[in-house]
Short mmCIF file of C-alpha atoms and ligand atoms in Angstrom, two decimals:
data_model
loop_
_atom_site.label_atom_id
_atom_site.label_comp_id
_atom_site.label_asym_id
_atom_site.label_seq_id
_atom_site.Cartn_x
_atom_site.Cartn_y
_atom_site.Cartn_z
CA UNK A 1 33.92 -41.15 45.16
CA UNK A 2 37.42 -39.70 45.00
CA UNK A 3 37.99 -35.97 45.09
CA UNK A 4 39.44 -36.07 41.59
CA UNK A 5 36.36 -37.89 40.22
CA UNK A 6 34.09 -35.29 41.80
CA UNK A 7 36.08 -32.47 40.20
CA UNK A 8 35.96 -34.16 36.79
CA UNK A 9 32.21 -34.68 37.13
CA UNK A 10 31.72 -31.08 38.23
CA UNK A 11 33.75 -29.86 35.26
CA UNK A 12 31.67 -32.01 32.91
CA UNK A 13 28.40 -30.67 34.30
CA UNK A 14 29.64 -27.07 34.06
CA UNK A 15 30.77 -27.52 30.46
CA UNK A 16 27.39 -29.05 29.57
CA UNK A 17 25.57 -26.07 31.09
CA UNK A 18 27.91 -23.71 29.20
CA UNK A 19 26.95 -25.43 25.92
CA UNK A 20 23.28 -25.16 26.90
CA UNK A 21 23.75 -21.47 27.75
CA UNK A 22 25.42 -20.80 24.39
CA UNK A 23 22.21 -21.85 22.68
CA UNK A 24 20.16 -19.25 24.53
CA UNK A 25 19.67 -16.24 22.23
CA UNK A 26 17.68 -13.13 23.10
CA UNK A 27 14.36 -12.97 21.32
CA UNK A 28 13.56 -9.80 19.32
CA UNK A 29 10.96 -7.54 20.92
CA UNK A 30 7.48 -7.98 19.41
CA UNK A 31 6.95 -5.55 16.53
CA UNK A 32 4.69 -2.58 17.15
CA UNK A 33 3.24 -0.40 14.35
CA UNK A 34 5.40 2.59 15.35
CA UNK A 35 8.62 0.65 14.73
CA UNK A 36 8.10 0.96 10.96
CA UNK A 37 6.93 4.60 10.93
CA UNK A 38 8.99 7.76 10.57
CA UNK A 39 7.92 11.40 10.42
CA UNK A 40 10.91 13.36 9.11
CA UNK A 41 11.73 14.89 6.76
CA UNK A 42 8.19 15.90 5.74
CA UNK A 43 8.06 16.14 1.90
CA UNK A 44 7.75 19.65 0.45
CA UNK A 45 4.24 20.81 -0.46
CA UNK A 46 3.72 21.44 -4.20
CA UNK A 47 0.42 23.02 -5.19
CA UNK A 48 -1.00 21.30 -8.29
CA UNK A 49 -2.30 23.24 -11.29
CA UNK A 50 -6.02 23.87 -11.54
CA UNK A 51 -8.11 20.69 -11.88
CA UNK A 52 -9.82 19.95 -15.18
CA UNK A 53 -13.39 18.62 -15.16
CA UNK A 54 -12.43 15.78 -17.54
CA UNK A 55 -8.98 14.79 -16.38
CA UNK A 56 -7.44 12.38 -18.91
CA UNK A 57 -10.33 10.38 -20.37
CA UNK A 58 -9.62 6.72 -21.29
CA UNK A 59 -7.60 6.24 -24.51
CA UNK A 60 -8.62 3.78 -27.24
CA UNK A 61 -6.62 0.78 -26.00
CA UNK A 62 -7.55 1.10 -22.32
CA UNK A 63 -9.68 -1.35 -20.34
CA UNK A 64 -12.28 0.82 -18.64
CA UNK A 65 -12.64 -0.34 -15.03
CA UNK A 66 -15.28 2.23 -14.09
CA UNK A 67 -17.22 4.27 -16.62
CA UNK A 68 -19.53 6.01 -14.16
CA UNK A 69 -22.38 3.49 -14.40
CA UNK A 70 -21.70 0.38 -12.33
CA UNK A 71 -19.12 -1.80 -10.59
CA UNK A 72 -19.54 -4.76 -12.96
CA UNK A 73 -15.73 -4.96 -13.37
CA UNK A 74 -15.30 -5.34 -9.59
CA UNK A 75 -15.98 -7.87 -6.83
CA UNK A 76 -15.43 -8.15 -3.08
CA UNK A 77 -12.65 -10.26 -1.56
CA UNK A 78 -14.94 -13.33 -1.52
CA UNK A 79 -15.68 -13.04 -5.23
CA UNK A 80 -19.22 -11.70 -4.65
CA UNK A 81 -20.56 -8.48 -6.21
CA UNK A 82 -18.89 -5.28 -4.97
CA UNK A 83 -21.24 -3.45 -2.56
CA UNK A 84 -19.75 0.03 -2.68
CA UNK A 85 -22.16 2.84 -3.59
CA UNK A 86 -22.50 4.14 -7.17
CA UNK A 87 -24.12 7.55 -7.62
CA UNK A 88 -23.79 10.44 -10.10
CA UNK A 89 -20.95 8.85 -12.06
CA UNK A 90 -18.87 8.22 -8.93
CA UNK A 91 -18.39 5.27 -6.60
CA UNK A 92 -17.85 5.59 -2.87
CA UNK A 93 -16.48 3.26 -0.22
CA UNK A 94 -19.32 1.62 1.71
CA UNK A 95 -17.67 1.22 5.08
CA UNK A 96 -17.70 -2.24 6.56
CA UNK A 97 -18.29 -4.06 3.27
CA UNK A 98 -14.58 -4.68 2.76
CA UNK A 99 -12.06 -4.07 0.01
CA UNK A 100 -13.04 -4.44 -3.63
CA UNK A 101 -10.88 -5.73 -6.49
CA UNK A 102 -11.03 -6.00 -10.24
CA UNK A 103 -12.26 -9.31 -11.60
CA UNK A 104 -9.47 -9.17 -14.16
CA UNK A 105 -5.86 -9.77 -13.14
CA UNK A 106 -2.93 -7.78 -14.45
CA UNK A 107 0.85 -7.98 -14.74
CA UNK A 108 2.57 -4.82 -16.06
CA UNK A 109 0.25 -1.84 -16.48
CA UNK A 110 -0.49 1.87 -16.64
CA UNK A 111 -3.40 2.77 -14.35
CA UNK A 112 -5.38 6.00 -14.18
CA UNK A 113 -7.71 6.58 -11.23
CA UNK A 114 -9.29 9.68 -9.68
CA UNK A 115 -10.26 10.03 -6.03
CA UNK A 116 -11.84 12.64 -3.81
CA UNK A 117 -11.64 13.26 -0.09
CA UNK A 118 -15.08 14.46 1.08
CA UNK A 119 -15.41 18.15 1.87
CA UNK A 120 -15.51 18.83 5.61
CA UNK A 121 -13.64 15.63 6.47
CA UNK A 122 -12.62 15.25 10.10
CA UNK A 123 -9.96 13.17 11.83
CA UNK A 124 -6.20 13.26 11.74
CA UNK A 125 -3.12 11.39 10.58
CA UNK A 126 -4.11 7.93 9.30
CA UNK A 127 -7.74 8.32 10.43
CA UNK A 128 -8.54 10.91 7.77
CA UNK A 129 -9.75 9.62 4.40
CA UNK A 130 -7.62 6.49 4.46
CA UNK A 131 -7.90 4.14 1.50
CA UNK A 132 -5.31 2.70 -0.85
CA UNK A 133 -4.63 0.95 -4.11
CA UNK A 134 -3.11 -2.52 -3.89
CA UNK A 135 -1.03 -3.22 -6.99
CA UNK A 136 -1.56 -6.86 -8.02
CA UNK A 137 -3.65 -7.07 -4.85
CA UNK A 138 -0.49 -6.97 -2.69
CA UNK A 139 1.51 -3.70 -2.65
CA UNK A 140 -0.33 -0.66 -1.23
CA UNK A 141 0.03 2.80 -2.72
CA UNK A 142 -1.47 4.97 0.02
CA UNK A 143 -4.51 7.19 -0.39
CA UNK A 144 -5.12 9.60 2.51
CA UNK A 145 -6.03 13.22 3.15
CA UNK A 146 -2.65 14.90 3.63
CA UNK A 147 -3.85 18.39 2.71
CA UNK A 148 -2.50 20.43 5.64
CA UNK A 149 -2.54 17.23 7.67
CA UNK A 150 0.63 15.39 8.63
CA UNK A 151 1.27 11.74 9.34
CA UNK A 152 4.33 9.49 9.24
CA UNK A 153 5.89 10.20 5.87
CA UNK A 154 6.20 6.59 4.77
CA UNK A 155 2.43 6.32 5.26
CA UNK A 156 1.29 9.57 3.66
CA UNK A 157 -0.48 10.07 0.35
CA UNK A 158 1.51 8.49 -2.46
CA UNK A 159 3.81 6.49 -0.21
CA UNK A 160 4.55 2.85 -0.85
CA UNK A 161 2.97 2.07 2.48
CA UNK A 162 5.52 1.75 5.30
CA UNK A 163 8.33 1.74 2.76
CA UNK A 164 8.98 4.81 0.62
CA UNK A 165 7.59 8.32 1.18
CA UNK A 166 6.50 10.38 -1.85
CA UNK A 167 8.93 12.93 -3.30
CA UNK A 168 6.48 15.75 -2.52
CA UNK A 169 3.01 16.41 -1.11
CA UNK A 170 0.78 17.22 -4.14
CA UNK A 171 -2.65 17.19 -2.47
CA UNK A 172 -5.71 19.07 -3.58
CA UNK A 173 -8.19 20.32 -0.98
CA UNK A 174 -10.91 18.03 0.36
CA UNK A 175 -13.85 18.18 -2.03
CA UNK A 176 -11.59 18.44 -5.12
CA UNK A 177 -10.62 15.52 -7.36
CA UNK A 178 -7.09 14.12 -7.28
CA UNK A 179 -5.64 11.99 -10.07
CA UNK A 180 -3.20 9.11 -9.78
CA UNK A 181 -1.31 7.81 -12.78
CA UNK A 182 0.61 4.66 -11.92
CA UNK A 183 3.11 2.79 -14.09
CA UNK A 184 3.84 -0.62 -12.62
CA UNK A 185 6.33 -3.34 -13.51
CA UNK A 186 5.54 -6.71 -11.92
CA UNK A 187 8.29 -8.71 -10.22
CA UNK A 188 9.84 -11.90 -11.52
CA UNK A 189 10.88 -14.68 -9.18
CA UNK A 190 13.72 -17.17 -8.76
CA UNK A 191 12.98 -20.83 -8.11
CA UNK A 192 13.44 -20.27 -4.36
CA UNK A 193 10.65 -17.66 -4.31
CA UNK A 194 12.88 -14.59 -3.92
CA UNK A 195 12.74 -11.72 -6.39
CA UNK A 196 14.79 -12.13 -9.56
CA UNK A 197 13.65 -8.59 -10.40
CA UNK A 198 11.65 -6.68 -7.74
CA UNK A 199 8.38 -4.86 -8.49
CA UNK A 200 8.80 -1.22 -9.52
CA UNK A 201 6.41 1.70 -9.60
CA UNK A 202 6.19 5.24 -10.92
CA UNK A 203 3.39 7.41 -9.54
CA UNK A 204 2.11 10.87 -10.47
CA UNK A 205 -0.51 12.70 -8.41
CA UNK A 206 -2.20 15.56 -10.23
CA UNK A 207 0.57 15.37 -12.85
CA UNK A 208 3.32 15.70 -10.22
CA UNK A 209 5.92 12.95 -9.75
CA UNK A 210 5.71 11.21 -6.35
CA UNK A 211 7.49 7.90 -7.04
CA UNK A 212 10.16 7.67 -9.73
CA UNK A 213 10.63 4.03 -10.78
CA UNK A 214 10.75 3.10 -7.09
CA UNK A 215 11.72 -0.43 -6.12
CA UNK A 216 9.06 -2.10 -4.01
CA UNK A 217 10.73 -4.16 -1.28
CA UNK A 218 7.89 -6.58 -0.58
CA UNK A 219 4.48 -6.62 1.09
CA UNK A 220 3.21 -3.45 2.81
CA UNK A 221 1.94 -4.56 6.26
CA UNK A 222 0.77 -2.26 9.06
CA UNK A 223 2.89 -4.16 11.56
CA UNK A 224 6.30 -5.49 10.60
CA UNK A 225 8.62 -5.22 7.64
CA UNK A 226 8.15 -6.07 3.95
CA UNK A 227 8.01 -9.76 3.11
CA UNK A 228 8.71 -11.27 -0.30
CA UNK A 229 5.79 -13.45 -1.32
CA UNK A 230 5.79 -15.26 -4.64
CA UNK A 231 2.80 -14.38 -6.83
CA UNK A 232 1.58 -14.13 -10.38
CA UNK A 233 -0.83 -11.72 -12.09
CA UNK A 234 -3.16 -9.97 -9.64
CA UNK A 235 -6.07 -7.54 -9.42
CA UNK A 236 -6.23 -3.84 -8.66
CA UNK A 237 -7.69 -3.71 -5.12
CA UNK A 238 -9.13 -0.70 -3.33
CA UNK A 239 -9.10 -0.43 0.46
CA UNK A 240 -12.05 -0.10 2.81
CA UNK A 241 -9.79 1.06 5.64
CA UNK A 242 -12.25 1.22 8.50
CA UNK A 243 -11.12 4.56 9.94
CA UNK A 244 -14.08 6.57 11.33
CA UNK A 245 -13.80 9.51 8.87
CA UNK A 246 -16.25 10.05 6.01
CA UNK A 247 -15.76 7.68 3.04
CA UNK A 248 -13.84 8.67 -0.08
CA UNK A 249 -14.99 8.45 -3.71
CA UNK A 250 -13.50 7.35 -7.04
CA UNK A 251 -14.18 7.98 -10.74
CA UNK A 252 -12.69 7.56 -14.23
CA UNK A 253 -10.72 4.36 -13.67
CA UNK A 254 -8.93 2.78 -16.61
CA UNK A 255 -5.90 0.62 -17.24
CA UNK A 256 -3.57 -0.17 -20.14
CA UNK A 257 -1.76 -3.48 -20.09
CA UNK A 258 1.93 -3.17 -20.98
MG1 MG B 1 -4.47 2.87 3.27
#
């Protein structure tokens, strides 16, 4: 083989390897939970007014989802009867039995729900009274004990989990009842499955505004970023989180379809 041929061949091989190298892209590092958590600024603490014993009873056009007697409006994630404990007009997470959800599915709604962190609760950050309300079964509004207990702000009480922190911290003490009033507008979708209009939520805790017509960006996973998933009407789901702290309770749950 002539020298010139060898040089041409060498050049050809080198250019091929350059093309091959151009197609090598660095892979993103695997996501860890901490990559979607941030701690500052911590929302200001606002002390709610004194709790009423009968906070906002259901109005005439509401669908009562829990009237203090039973969980007949609820089921577990397999469609079997909800196993959480009902006692003294209150229902309590039964740890290990899984999330529960309403049998009925909803689109746009106004939801009222009351919840109580048990007195004497122990644990810290996310392992302290963790539960949550999944709007349409998908988007988590966080429930947690953040009374004099800090965590990452986009995971604290009243956050859209791992997305948007609440405007303020409006917690009552463990042992006292908190109220959530949630106004939710369901998303609409384009043909390609992306949002035509994203979901939106307004949230008040104990009558104090935490989320003001906030745009929900997508799903609310523990690891990773929000994903847009096409869906229709969905249930109200409540989280059995699995943290080791004492289980939290709920009462007076009703919803108005909008
Ligand atoms: Mg939660």
